[in-house]
PDB file of C-alpha atoms in Angstrom:
ATOM      1  CA  UNK A   1      -0.528 -20.089  11.882  1.00 95.00           C
ATOM      2  CA  UNK A   2      -1.356 -17.311  14.322  1.00 98.00           C
ATOM      3  CA  UNK A   3      -1.973 -14.087  12.396  1.00 98.00           C
ATOM      4  CA  UNK A   4      -2.684 -10.608  13.718  1.00 97.00           C
ATOM      5  CA  UNK A   5      -4.088  -7.774  11.630  1.00 96.00           C
ATOM      6  CA  UNK A   6      -2.989  -4.365  12.885  1.00 94.00           C
ATOM      7  CA  UNK A   7      -5.490  -1.968  11.359  1.00 84.00           C
ATOM      8  CA  UNK A   8      -9.114  -3.014  10.910  1.00 85.00           C
ATOM      9  CA  UNK A   9      -9.575  -1.002   7.722  1.00 89.00           C
ATOM     10  CA  UNK A  10     -10.689  -2.221   4.326  1.00 92.00           C
ATOM     11  CA  UNK A  11      -7.472  -3.916   3.168  1.00 93.00           C
ATOM     12  CA  UNK A  12      -6.687  -5.332   6.596  1.00 94.00           C
ATOM     13  CA  UNK A  13     -10.171  -6.813   6.813  1.00 95.00           C
ATOM     14  CA  UNK A  14      -9.915  -8.270   3.291  1.00 96.00           C
ATOM     15  CA  UNK A  15      -6.658  -9.985   4.229  1.00 96.00           C
ATOM     16  CA  UNK A  16      -7.942 -10.992   7.657  1.00 96.00           C
ATOM     17  CA  UNK A  17     -10.895 -12.800   6.101  1.00 97.00           C
ATOM     18  CA  UNK A  18      -8.625 -14.676   3.690  1.00 97.00           C
ATOM     19  CA  UNK A  19      -6.258 -15.694   6.489  1.00 98.00           C
ATOM     20  CA  UNK A  20      -9.159 -16.912   8.637  1.00 97.00           C
ATOM     21  CA  UNK A  21     -10.670 -18.903   5.785  1.00 97.00           C
ATOM     22  CA  UNK A  22      -7.222 -20.217   4.911  1.00 97.00           C
ATOM     23  CA  UNK A  23      -6.950 -21.868   8.330  1.00 96.00           C
ATOM     24  CA  UNK A  24      -5.224 -19.257  10.486  1.00 97.00           C
ATOM     25  CA  UNK A  25      -6.166 -18.219  13.997  1.00 97.00           C
ATOM     26  CA  UNK A  26      -6.797 -14.525  13.408  1.00 98.00           C
ATOM     27  CA  UNK A  27      -6.697 -11.620  15.833  1.00 97.00           C
ATOM     28  CA  UNK A  28      -7.172  -7.935  15.063  1.00 97.00           C
ATOM     29  CA  UNK A  29      -6.038  -4.779  16.805  1.00 95.00           C
ATOM     30  CA  UNK A  30      -8.888  -2.283  16.653  1.00 93.00           C
ATOM     31  CA  UNK A  31     -10.540   0.496  18.601  1.00 91.00           C
ATOM     32  CA  UNK A  32     -13.938   2.095  19.118  1.00 93.00           C
ATOM     33  CA  UNK A  33     -16.885   0.893  17.080  1.00 94.00           C
ATOM     34  CA  UNK A  34     -14.695  -1.472  15.025  1.00 94.00           C
ATOM     35  CA  UNK A  35     -13.485  -3.209  18.187  1.00 95.00           C
ATOM     36  CA  UNK A  36     -17.017  -3.640  19.509  1.00 95.00           C
ATOM     37  CA  UNK A  37     -18.320  -4.957  16.187  1.00 96.00           C
ATOM     38  CA  UNK A  38     -15.489  -7.464  15.803  1.00 96.00           C
ATOM     39  CA  UNK A  39     -15.948  -8.717  19.351  1.00 96.00           C
ATOM     40  CA  UNK A  40     -19.706  -9.187  19.022  1.00 96.00           C
ATOM     41  CA  UNK A  41     -20.270 -10.045  15.344  1.00 96.00           C
ATOM     42  CA  UNK A  42     -16.874 -11.152  14.082  1.00 96.00           C
ATOM     43  CA  UNK A  43     -15.416 -10.070  10.766  1.00 97.00           C
ATOM     44  CA  UNK A  44     -17.928  -9.871   7.895  1.00 97.00           C
ATOM     45  CA  UNK A  45     -17.386  -9.466   4.186  1.00 97.00           C
ATOM     46  CA  UNK A  46     -19.435  -8.828   1.047  1.00 96.00           C
ATOM     47  CA  UNK A  47     -17.476 -10.259  -1.874  1.00 94.00           C
ATOM     48  CA  UNK A  48     -17.405  -8.822  -5.382  1.00 92.00           C
ATOM     49  CA  UNK A  49     -19.197 -11.932  -6.689  1.00 92.00           C
ATOM     50  CA  UNK A  50     -22.174 -11.281  -4.407  1.00 92.00           C
ATOM     51  CA  UNK A  51     -21.382 -13.934  -1.800  1.00 94.00           C
ATOM     52  CA  UNK A  52     -20.911 -13.199   1.893  1.00 95.00           C
ATOM     53  CA  UNK A  53     -18.466 -14.496   4.463  1.00 95.00           C
ATOM     54  CA  UNK A  54     -18.084 -14.284   8.218  1.00 96.00           C
ATOM     55  CA  UNK A  55     -15.202 -15.265  10.483  1.00 96.00           C
ATOM     56  CA  UNK A  56     -14.676 -15.318  14.220  1.00 95.00           C
ATOM     57  CA  UNK A  57     -11.647 -13.277  15.271  1.00 96.00           C
ATOM     58  CA  UNK A  58     -10.119 -12.213  18.556  1.00 97.00           C
ATOM     59  CA  UNK A  59     -10.172  -8.430  18.759  1.00 96.00           C
ATOM     60  CA  UNK A  60      -8.368  -6.204  21.225  1.00 96.00           C
ATOM     61  CA  UNK A  61      -7.175  -2.626  21.452  1.00 94.00           C
ATOM     62  CA  UNK A  62      -4.062  -3.816  23.297  1.00 95.00           C
ATOM     63  CA  UNK A  63      -1.492  -5.800  21.252  1.00 95.00           C
ATOM     64  CA  UNK A  64      -0.010  -7.035  24.520  1.00 94.00           C
ATOM     65  CA  UNK A  65      -3.143  -9.113  25.122  1.00 95.00           C
ATOM     66  CA  UNK A  66      -2.662 -11.094  21.896  1.00 96.00           C
ATOM     67  CA  UNK A  67       0.829 -12.531  22.333  1.00 95.00           C
ATOM     68  CA  UNK A  68       3.541 -13.470  19.857  1.00 97.00           C
ATOM     69  CA  UNK A  69       2.300 -14.141  16.323  1.00 98.00           C
ATOM     70  CA  UNK A  70       3.584 -16.078  13.332  1.00 98.00           C
ATOM     71  CA  UNK A  71       2.378 -13.286  11.055  1.00 98.00           C
ATOM     72  CA  UNK A  72       1.612  -9.633  11.728  1.00 98.00           C
ATOM     73  CA  UNK A  73      -0.073  -7.855   8.859  1.00 96.00           C
ATOM     74  CA  UNK A  74       0.283  -4.066   9.132  1.00 94.00           C
ATOM     75  CA  UNK A  75      -2.527  -2.454   7.156  1.00 87.00           C
ATOM     76  CA  UNK A  76      -2.412   1.199   8.099  1.00 88.00           C
ATOM     77  CA  UNK A  77      -1.692   4.175   5.883  1.00 88.00           C
ATOM     78  CA  UNK A  78       1.813   5.564   5.769  1.00 90.00           C
ATOM     79  CA  UNK A  79       1.248   8.645   7.994  1.00 91.00           C
ATOM     80  CA  UNK A  80       0.179   6.364  10.870  1.00 91.00           C
ATOM     81  CA  UNK A  81       3.052   3.896  10.533  1.00 92.00           C
ATOM     82  CA  UNK A  82       5.708   5.573  12.745  1.00 92.00           C
ATOM     83  CA  UNK A  83       3.335   5.501  15.731  1.00 91.00           C
ATOM     84  CA  UNK A  84       1.904   2.038  14.998  1.00 92.00           C
ATOM     85  CA  UNK A  85       5.258   0.258  14.819  1.00 92.00           C
ATOM     86  CA  UNK A  86       6.056   1.319  18.370  1.00 91.00           C
ATOM     87  CA  UNK A  87       3.173  -0.877  19.559  1.00 93.00           C
ATOM     88  CA  UNK A  88       4.138  -4.016  17.634  1.00 95.00           C
ATOM     89  CA  UNK A  89       6.826  -5.446  19.932  1.00 94.00           C
ATOM     90  CA  UNK A  90       4.460  -7.695  22.005  1.00 96.00           C
ATOM     91  CA  UNK A  91       3.418  -9.403  18.754  1.00 97.00           C
ATOM     92  CA  UNK A  92       6.920 -10.117  17.465  1.00 97.00           C
ATOM     93  CA  UNK A  93       8.932 -13.248  18.117  1.00 97.00           C
ATOM     94  CA  UNK A  94      12.265 -14.149  16.508  1.00 97.00           C
ATOM     95  CA  UNK A  95      10.597 -15.653  13.423  1.00 96.00           C
ATOM     96  CA  UNK A  96       7.495 -13.471  13.064  1.00 98.00           C
ATOM     97  CA  UNK A  97       6.747 -12.288   9.548  1.00 98.00           C
ATOM     98  CA  UNK A  98       5.605  -8.672   9.265  1.00 97.00           C
ATOM     99  CA  UNK A  99       3.602  -8.248   6.074  1.00 97.00           C
ATOM    100  CA  UNK A 100       3.475  -4.609   5.016  1.00 91.00           C
ATOM    101  CA  UNK A 101       0.380  -3.601   3.030  1.00 88.00           C
ATOM    102  CA  UNK A 102       0.605   0.087   2.229  1.00 87.00           C
ATOM    103  CA  UNK A 103       0.401   2.443  -0.717  1.00 89.00           C
ATOM    104  CA  UNK A 104       3.555   3.900  -2.177  1.00 94.00           C
ATOM    105  CA  UNK A 105       7.208   3.331  -1.355  1.00 95.00           C
ATOM    106  CA  UNK A 106       7.973   1.545   1.956  1.00 95.00           C
ATOM    107  CA  UNK A 107      10.978   2.357   4.139  1.00 95.00           C
ATOM    108  CA  UNK A 108      12.789  -0.881   3.231  1.00 94.00           C
ATOM    109  CA  UNK A 109      12.406  -0.348  -0.536  1.00 95.00           C
ATOM    110  CA  UNK A 110      16.087   0.218  -1.328  1.00 94.00           C
ATOM    111  CA  UNK A 111      17.315  -2.857   0.564  1.00 88.00           C
ATOM    112  CA  UNK A 112      16.857  -5.053  -2.497  1.00 80.00           C
ATOM    113  CA  UNK A 113      17.475  -2.811  -5.501  1.00 85.00           C
ATOM    114  CA  UNK A 114      20.582  -2.646  -7.658  1.00 76.00           C
ATOM    115  CA  UNK A 115      23.015   0.201  -8.198  1.00 78.00           C
ATOM    116  CA  UNK A 116      24.357   2.977  -5.993  1.00 77.00           C
ATOM    117  CA  UNK A 117      20.974   3.553  -4.309  1.00 87.00           C
ATOM    118  CA  UNK A 118      20.992   0.125  -2.652  1.00 83.00           C
ATOM    119  CA  UNK A 119      20.717   0.370   1.129  1.00 81.00           C
ATOM    120  CA  UNK A 120      20.011   4.115   1.265  1.00 89.00           C
ATOM    121  CA  UNK A 121      17.559   5.177   3.964  1.00 90.00           C
ATOM    122  CA  UNK A 122      14.488   6.977   2.628  1.00 94.00           C
ATOM    123  CA  UNK A 123      13.921   9.972   4.875  1.00 95.00           C
ATOM    124  CA  UNK A 124      10.615  10.814   3.175  1.00 96.00           C
ATOM    125  CA  UNK A 125       8.986   7.674   4.587  1.00 95.00           C
ATOM    126  CA  UNK A 126      11.140   6.959   7.649  1.00 95.00           C
ATOM    127  CA  UNK A 127      12.707  10.134   8.969  1.00 93.00           C
ATOM    128  CA  UNK A 128      15.517   9.263  11.356  1.00 91.00           C
ATOM    129  CA  UNK A 129      15.041   5.504  10.888  1.00 94.00           C
ATOM    130  CA  UNK A 130      12.240   5.186  13.457  1.00 93.00           C
ATOM    131  CA  UNK A 131      10.390   2.431  11.591  1.00 95.00           C
ATOM    132  CA  UNK A 132      13.530   0.494  10.644  1.00 94.00           C
ATOM    133  CA  UNK A 133      14.594   0.349  14.299  1.00 94.00           C
ATOM    134  CA  UNK A 134      11.179  -0.891  15.424  1.00 94.00           C
ATOM    135  CA  UNK A 135      10.892  -3.649  12.787  1.00 95.00           C
ATOM    136  CA  UNK A 136      14.139  -5.496  12.140  1.00 94.00           C
ATOM    137  CA  UNK A 137      14.767  -6.184   8.466  1.00 94.00           C
ATOM    138  CA  UNK A 138      14.502  -9.992   8.776  1.00 96.00           C
ATOM    139  CA  UNK A 139      10.838  -9.688   9.806  1.00 97.00           C
ATOM    140  CA  UNK A 140       9.721  -7.782   6.711  1.00 97.00           C
ATOM    141  CA  UNK A 141       7.708  -9.262   3.836  1.00 97.00           C
ATOM    142  CA  UNK A 142       6.590  -6.907   1.079  1.00 96.00           C
ATOM    143  CA  UNK A 143       3.233  -6.952  -0.665  1.00 97.00           C
ATOM    144  CA  UNK A 144       1.238  -5.251  -3.378  1.00 96.00           C
ATOM    145  CA  UNK A 145      -2.565  -5.395  -3.266  1.00 95.00           C
ATOM    146  CA  UNK A 146      -4.564  -5.140  -6.465  1.00 93.00           C
ATOM    147  CA  UNK A 147      -8.065  -4.806  -5.087  1.00 92.00           C
ATOM    148  CA  UNK A 148     -10.655  -2.172  -4.280  1.00 89.00           C
ATOM    149  CA  UNK A 149     -12.369  -2.554  -0.911  1.00 91.00           C
ATOM    150  CA  UNK A 150     -14.213  -0.254   1.453  1.00 90.00           C
ATOM    151  CA  UNK A 151     -15.639  -0.460   4.945  1.00 90.00           C
ATOM    152  CA  UNK A 152     -19.417  -0.599   4.746  1.00 92.00           C
ATOM    153  CA  UNK A 153     -19.753  -0.495   8.538  1.00 94.00           C
ATOM    154  CA  UNK A 154     -17.504  -1.273  11.516  1.00 93.00           C
ATOM    155  CA  UNK A 155     -16.284  -4.832  11.032  1.00 95.00           C
ATOM    156  CA  UNK A 156     -17.916  -5.112   7.593  1.00 96.00           C
ATOM    157  CA  UNK A 157     -15.783  -4.913   4.435  1.00 95.00           C
ATOM    158  CA  UNK A 158     -17.109  -4.753   0.885  1.00 94.00           C
ATOM    159  CA  UNK A 159     -14.931  -5.883  -2.007  1.00 94.00           C
ATOM    160  CA  UNK A 160     -15.650  -3.964  -5.221  1.00 91.00           C
ATOM    161  CA  UNK A 161     -13.221  -5.432  -7.730  1.00 89.00           C
ATOM    162  CA  UNK A 162      -9.790  -7.034  -7.885  1.00 92.00           C
ATOM    163  CA  UNK A 163      -8.645  -9.971  -5.769  1.00 95.00           C
ATOM    164  CA  UNK A 164      -4.882 -10.161  -6.254  1.00 96.00           C
ATOM    165  CA  UNK A 165      -2.059  -9.938  -3.733  1.00 97.00           C
ATOM    166  CA  UNK A 166       1.635 -10.168  -4.610  1.00 98.00           C
ATOM    167  CA  UNK A 167       4.029 -11.050  -1.772  1.00 98.00           C
ATOM    168  CA  UNK A 168       7.807 -11.212  -1.763  1.00 97.00           C
ATOM    169  CA  UNK A 169      11.006 -11.018   0.240  1.00 97.00           C
ATOM    170  CA  UNK A 170      12.832  -7.664   0.016  1.00 94.00           C
ATOM    171  CA  UNK A 171      16.011  -9.428  -1.123  1.00 93.00           C
ATOM    172  CA  UNK A 172      14.177 -11.273  -3.910  1.00 94.00           C
ATOM    173  CA  UNK A 173      14.679 -14.893  -2.867  1.00 94.00           C
ATOM    174  CA  UNK A 174      11.718 -17.261  -2.987  1.00 96.00           C
ATOM    175  CA  UNK A 175      11.580 -18.250   0.660  1.00 97.00           C
ATOM    176  CA  UNK A 176       9.670 -21.117   2.216  1.00 97.00           C
ATOM    177  CA  UNK A 177       7.812 -18.741   4.540  1.00 98.00           C
ATOM    178  CA  UNK A 178       6.517 -16.534   1.736  1.00 98.00           C
ATOM    179  CA  UNK A 179       5.542 -19.555  -0.350  1.00 98.00           C
ATOM    180  CA  UNK A 180       3.600 -20.951   2.624  1.00 97.00           C
ATOM    181  CA  UNK A 181       1.918 -17.583   3.198  1.00 98.00           C
ATOM    182  CA  UNK A 182       0.787 -17.412  -0.432  1.00 98.00           C
ATOM    183  CA  UNK A 183      -0.669 -20.909  -0.137  1.00 98.00           C
ATOM    184  CA  UNK A 184      -2.660 -19.920   2.963  1.00 98.00           C
ATOM    185  CA  UNK A 185      -4.032 -16.836   1.204  1.00 98.00           C
ATOM    186  CA  UNK A 186      -4.944 -18.904  -1.853  1.00 98.00           C
ATOM    187  CA  UNK A 187      -6.894 -21.334   0.354  1.00 97.00           C
ATOM    188  CA  UNK A 188      -8.631 -18.286   1.794  1.00 96.00           C
ATOM    189  CA  UNK A 189      -9.790 -17.120  -1.635  1.00 95.00           C
ATOM    190  CA  UNK A 190      -7.209 -14.496  -2.647  1.00 97.00           C
ATOM    191  CA  UNK A 191      -5.264 -14.758  -5.899  1.00 97.00           C
ATOM    192  CA  UNK A 192      -1.898 -14.670  -4.154  1.00 98.00           C
ATOM    193  CA  UNK A 193       1.422 -15.013  -5.930  1.00 97.00           C
ATOM    194  CA  UNK A 194       5.083 -14.894  -4.931  1.00 98.00           C
ATOM    195  CA  UNK A 195       7.347 -12.307  -6.537  1.00 97.00           C
ATOM    196  CA  UNK A 196      11.123 -12.507  -6.823  1.00 95.00           C
ATOM    197  CA  UNK A 197      11.284  -8.721  -7.312  1.00 96.00           C
ATOM    198  CA  UNK A 198       8.655  -7.186  -5.068  1.00 96.00           C
ATOM    199  CA  UNK A 199      10.200  -3.718  -5.510  1.00 96.00           C
ATOM    200  CA  UNK A 200       9.400  -3.863  -9.221  1.00 96.00           C
ATOM    201  CA  UNK A 201       5.781  -4.749  -8.444  1.00 97.00           C
ATOM    202  CA  UNK A 202       5.575  -1.880  -5.952  1.00 97.00           C
ATOM    203  CA  UNK A 203       7.124   0.544  -8.447  1.00 96.00           C
ATOM    204  CA  UNK A 204       4.714  -0.448 -11.208  1.00 96.00           C
ATOM    205  CA  UNK A 205       1.673   0.125  -9.004  1.00 95.00           C
ATOM    206  CA  UNK A 206       3.150   3.430  -7.827  1.00 97.00           C
ATOM    207  CA  UNK A 207       3.599   4.473 -11.462  1.00 96.00           C
ATOM    208  CA  UNK A 208      -0.142   5.051 -11.636  1.00 91.00           C
ATOM    209  CA  UNK A 209      -0.863   6.146  -8.058  1.00 93.00           C
ATOM    210  CA  UNK A 210       1.928   8.728  -8.072  1.00 96.00           C
ATOM    211  CA  UNK A 211      -0.106  11.023 -10.313  1.00 97.00           C
ATOM    212  CA  UNK A 212      -3.835  10.384 -10.188  1.00 96.00           C
ATOM    213  CA  UNK A 213      -3.968  10.237  -6.385  1.00 97.00           C
ATOM    214  CA  UNK A 214      -2.516  13.697  -5.658  1.00 98.00           C
ATOM    215  CA  UNK A 215      -4.189  15.282  -8.690  1.00 98.00           C
ATOM    216  CA  UNK A 216      -7.559  13.943  -7.562  1.00 98.00           C
ATOM    217  CA  UNK A 217      -6.874  15.323  -4.081  1.00 98.00           C
ATOM    218  CA  UNK A 218      -6.059  18.747  -5.545  1.00 98.00           C
ATOM    219  CA  UNK A 219      -9.001  18.907  -7.949  1.00 98.00           C
ATOM    220  CA  UNK A 220     -11.704  16.681  -6.488  1.00 97.00           C
ATOM    221  CA  UNK A 221     -11.903  14.910  -9.858  1.00 97.00           C
ATOM    222  CA  UNK A 222     -12.366  11.200 -10.475  1.00 96.00           C
ATOM    223  CA  UNK A 223      -9.767   9.391 -12.590  1.00 96.00           C
ATOM    224  CA  UNK A 224     -11.817   9.496 -15.783  1.00 96.00           C
ATOM    225  CA  UNK A 225     -12.019  13.298 -15.683  1.00 97.00           C
ATOM    226  CA  UNK A 226      -8.293  13.581 -14.962  1.00 97.00           C
ATOM    227  CA  UNK A 227      -7.411  11.566 -18.056  1.00 97.00           C
ATOM    228  CA  UNK A 228     -10.070  13.232 -20.215  1.00 97.00           C
ATOM    229  CA  UNK A 229      -8.383  16.620 -19.793  1.00 97.00           C
ATOM    230  CA  UNK A 230      -5.656  16.831 -22.426  1.00 97.00           C
ATOM    231  CA  UNK A 231      -3.451  19.242 -20.479  1.00 98.00           C
ATOM    232  CA  UNK A 232      -3.720  17.308 -17.234  1.00 98.00           C
ATOM    233  CA  UNK A 233      -3.119  14.014 -18.998  1.00 98.00           C
ATOM    234  CA  UNK A 234       0.014  15.492 -20.582  1.00 98.00           C
ATOM    235  CA  UNK A 235       1.298  16.587 -17.171  1.00 98.00           C
ATOM    236  CA  UNK A 236       0.561  13.126 -15.753  1.00 98.00           C
ATOM    237  CA  UNK A 237       2.590  11.560 -18.544  1.00 98.00           C
ATOM    238  CA  UNK A 238       5.584  13.832 -17.846  1.00 98.00           C
ATOM    239  CA  UNK A 239       5.602  12.862 -14.168  1.00 98.00           C
ATOM    240  CA  UNK A 240       5.374   9.198 -15.136  1.00 98.00           C
ATOM    241  CA  UNK A 241       8.332   9.522 -17.489  1.00 98.00           C
ATOM    242  CA  UNK A 242      10.418  10.945 -14.642  1.00 98.00           C
ATOM    243  CA  UNK A 243       9.486   7.972 -12.440  1.00 98.00           C
ATOM    244  CA  UNK A 244      10.221   5.592 -15.303  1.00 98.00           C
ATOM    245  CA  UNK A 245      13.727   7.071 -15.610  1.00 97.00           C
ATOM    246  CA  UNK A 246      14.319   6.666 -11.865  1.00 96.00           C
ATOM    247  CA  UNK A 247      13.144   3.054 -12.048  1.00 95.00           C
ATOM    248  CA  UNK A 248      15.636   2.262 -14.788  1.00 95.00           C
ATOM    249  CA  UNK A 249      18.492   3.469 -12.566  1.00 94.00           C
ATOM    250  CA  UNK A 250      17.206   1.270  -9.735  1.00 94.00           C
ATOM    251  CA  UNK A 251      16.937  -1.811 -11.946  1.00 92.00           C
ATOM    252  CA  UNK A 252      13.130  -1.539 -11.945  1.00 94.00           C
ATOM    253  CA  UNK A 253      12.444  -1.162 -15.649  1.00 95.00           C
ATOM    254  CA  UNK A 254       8.870  -0.515 -16.771  1.00 96.00           C
ATOM    255  CA  UNK A 255       8.313  -1.879 -20.285  1.00 95.00           C
ATOM    256  CA  UNK A 256       5.412   0.447 -21.000  1.00 96.00           C
ATOM    257  CA  UNK A 257       4.753   4.053 -21.897  1.00 97.00           C
ATOM    258  CA  UNK A 258       2.378   6.358 -19.997  1.00 97.00           C
ATOM    259  CA  UNK A 259      -0.415   5.911 -22.551  1.00 97.00           C
ATOM    260  CA  UNK A 260      -0.362   2.152 -21.881  1.00 96.00           C
ATOM    261  CA  UNK A 261      -1.027   2.759 -18.197  1.00 95.00           C
ATOM    262  CA  UNK A 262      -3.660   5.389 -18.968  1.00 96.00           C
ATOM    263  CA  UNK A 263      -5.595   2.699 -20.837  1.00 95.00           C
ATOM    264  CA  UNK A 264      -5.542   0.509 -17.724  1.00 92.00           C
ATOM    265  CA  UNK A 265      -6.692   3.373 -15.499  1.00 93.00           C
ATOM    266  CA  UNK A 266      -9.524   4.252 -17.870  1.00 93.00           C
ATOM    267  CA  UNK A 267     -11.000   0.793 -17.314  1.00 90.00           C
ATOM    268  CA  UNK A 268     -11.751   1.833 -13.727  1.00 87.00           C
ATOM    269  CA  UNK A 269     -14.283   4.363 -14.983  1.00 89.00           C
ATOM    270  CA  UNK A 270     -15.267   7.242 -12.702  1.00 91.00           C
ATOM    271  CA  UNK A 271     -13.027   6.017  -9.890  1.00 89.00           C
ATOM    272  CA  UNK A 272     -12.486   8.025  -6.722  1.00 91.00           C
ATOM    273  CA  UNK A 273      -8.908   7.538  -5.478  1.00 92.00           C
ATOM    274  CA  UNK A 274      -8.025   6.745  -1.889  1.00 91.00           C
ATOM    275  CA  UNK A 275      -6.335  10.123  -1.470  1.00 95.00           C
ATOM    276  CA  UNK A 276      -9.426  11.970  -2.607  1.00 96.00           C
ATOM    277  CA  UNK A 277     -11.488   9.905  -0.171  1.00 92.00           C
ATOM    278  CA  UNK A 278      -9.059  10.891   2.596  1.00 94.00           C
ATOM    279  CA  UNK A 279      -9.394  14.579   1.710  1.00 97.00           C
ATOM    280  CA  UNK A 280     -13.167  14.312   1.907  1.00 96.00           C
ATOM    281  CA  UNK A 281     -12.923  12.476   5.235  1.00 93.00           C
ATOM    282  CA  UNK A 282     -10.392  14.948   6.679  1.00 96.00           C
ATOM    283  CA  UNK A 283      -7.701  12.272   7.134  1.00 94.00           C
ATOM    284  CA  UNK A 284      -3.915  12.710   6.796  1.00 95.00           C
ATOM    285  CA  UNK A 285      -2.713  12.210   3.235  1.00 96.00           C
ATOM    286  CA  UNK A 286      -0.122   9.675   2.024  1.00 96.00           C
ATOM    287  CA  UNK A 287       1.886  12.341   0.249  1.00 97.00           C
ATOM    288  CA  UNK A 288       5.368  11.290   1.370  1.00 97.00           C
ATOM    289  CA  UNK A 289       5.027   7.603   0.438  1.00 96.00           C
ATOM    290  CA  UNK A 290       3.449   8.349  -2.944  1.00 97.00           C
ATOM    291  CA  UNK A 291       5.201  11.532  -4.121  1.00 98.00           C
ATOM    292  CA  UNK A 292       7.838  12.615  -1.613  1.00 98.00           C
ATOM    293  CA  UNK A 293       9.704   9.316  -1.918  1.00 97.00           C
ATOM    294  CA  UNK A 294       9.879   9.682  -5.707  1.00 98.00           C
ATOM    295  CA  UNK A 295      11.293  13.199  -5.299  1.00 98.00           C
ATOM    296  CA  UNK A 296      13.919  11.815  -2.898  1.00 97.00           C
ATOM    297  CA  UNK A 297      14.745   8.886  -5.192  1.00 97.00           C
ATOM    298  CA  UNK A 298      15.283  11.394  -7.981  1.00 97.00           C
ATOM    299  CA  UNK A 299      17.888  13.105  -5.834  1.00 96.00           C
ATOM    300  CA  UNK A 300      19.556   9.822  -4.859  1.00 95.00           C
ATOM    301  CA  UNK A 301      19.780   8.659  -8.485  1.00 95.00           C
ATOM    302  CA  UNK A 302      20.625  12.143  -9.865  1.00 96.00           C
ATOM    303  CA  UNK A 303      17.483  12.127 -12.029  1.00 97.00           C
ATOM    304  CA  UNK A 304      15.803  15.497 -12.761  1.00 98.00           C
ATOM    305  CA  UNK A 305      12.187  15.530 -11.518  1.00 98.00           C
ATOM    306  CA  UNK A 306      10.799  19.057 -12.158  1.00 98.00           C
ATOM    307  CA  UNK A 307       7.226  17.892 -12.807  1.00 98.00           C
ATOM    308  CA  UNK A 308       7.193  15.524  -9.826  1.00 98.00           C
ATOM    309  CA  UNK A 309       8.558  18.340  -7.664  1.00 98.00           C
ATOM    310  CA  UNK A 310       5.793  20.693  -8.788  1.00 98.00           C
ATOM    311  CA  UNK A 311       3.159  18.084  -8.002  1.00 98.00           C
ATOM    312  CA  UNK A 312       4.695  17.431  -4.580  1.00 98.00           C
ATOM    313  CA  UNK A 313       4.806  21.120  -3.723  1.00 98.00           C
ATOM    314  CA  UNK A 314       1.213  21.743  -4.755  1.00 98.00           C
ATOM    315  CA  UNK A 315      -0.377  18.760  -3.021  1.00 98.00           C
ATOM    316  CA  UNK A 316       1.726  19.268   0.113  1.00 98.00           C
ATOM    317  CA  UNK A 317       0.691  22.942   0.331  1.00 98.00           C
ATOM    318  CA  UNK A 318      -2.970  22.042  -0.155  1.00 98.00           C
ATOM    319  CA  UNK A 319      -2.758  19.427   2.586  1.00 98.00           C
ATOM    320  CA  UNK A 320      -0.951  21.771   4.965  1.00 98.00           C
ATOM    321  CA  UNK A 321      -3.605  24.467   4.569  1.00 98.00           C
ATOM    322  CA  UNK A 322      -6.308  21.888   5.369  1.00 97.00           C
ATOM    323  CA  UNK A 323      -4.415  20.386   8.316  1.00 97.00           C
ATOM    324  CA  UNK A 324      -3.980  17.048   6.507  1.00 97.00           C
ATOM    325  CA  UNK A 325      -0.170  16.945   6.427  1.00 94.00           C
TER     326      UNK A 325
END
């Protein structure tokens, strides 16, 4: 299998290492210091168990130099996606899988849900259908990553905890290509599994990220401090209940209450969310995929979302004043 990683960040590098060790010929699209490091030293990884790994990869800043791939793994954050997809065409053949690894709600999310929302275009994450036109629906494979990784240096990824990746077809069928992909990732050391309802897996992960990410960006607080504040925790729970109600109308039922998820989040300790890290680094924030899409889904499903709307307005205004949105 020829696999290309578009985005040499932490998650892309984690997946790239697994694909290489699973037997794939791996290339990576990168720029600057990351490109130079990958070309000279290869991809390097410090695993959570203390072991180290290294893999030779072909790195280029020009996708046109890499040719058609069997798998393209897009591991960029949502604000960068509309520009990135315009550069993917040299990598795509008729049967190329495009594995989307991103936080929040992807543009294809409603293609496989039930009810009146099925097939609606989500303007919050794909205004005007730019992404959908660039990546035809038959290419798309969804994923949910349950891991914490960071870039220690260009071309060097450190895994902190978690080693799970869920993959699935948007329409829910257990395809041969997704089964084969999971087997490759398993050989490469990732706990990969195939889902027959990848939207439900995405929605469940979002159920936590929807709140703690933007609140951490607004306050600068780690997740433990957010949940330790009784008033903030109460607000978080109200937003989560709105999302839970939306999920029920989409056929994505969550069989938990907010306090159940709070208990899971507390196990992370003093965890700094990705959105807070982006604020500190001056990077664009994933507001639309994490919060804006939920606001829009509330409108589509005729579900009141006053607390989600307040959170969206506040975090969007903060980001605008800092030039991060």
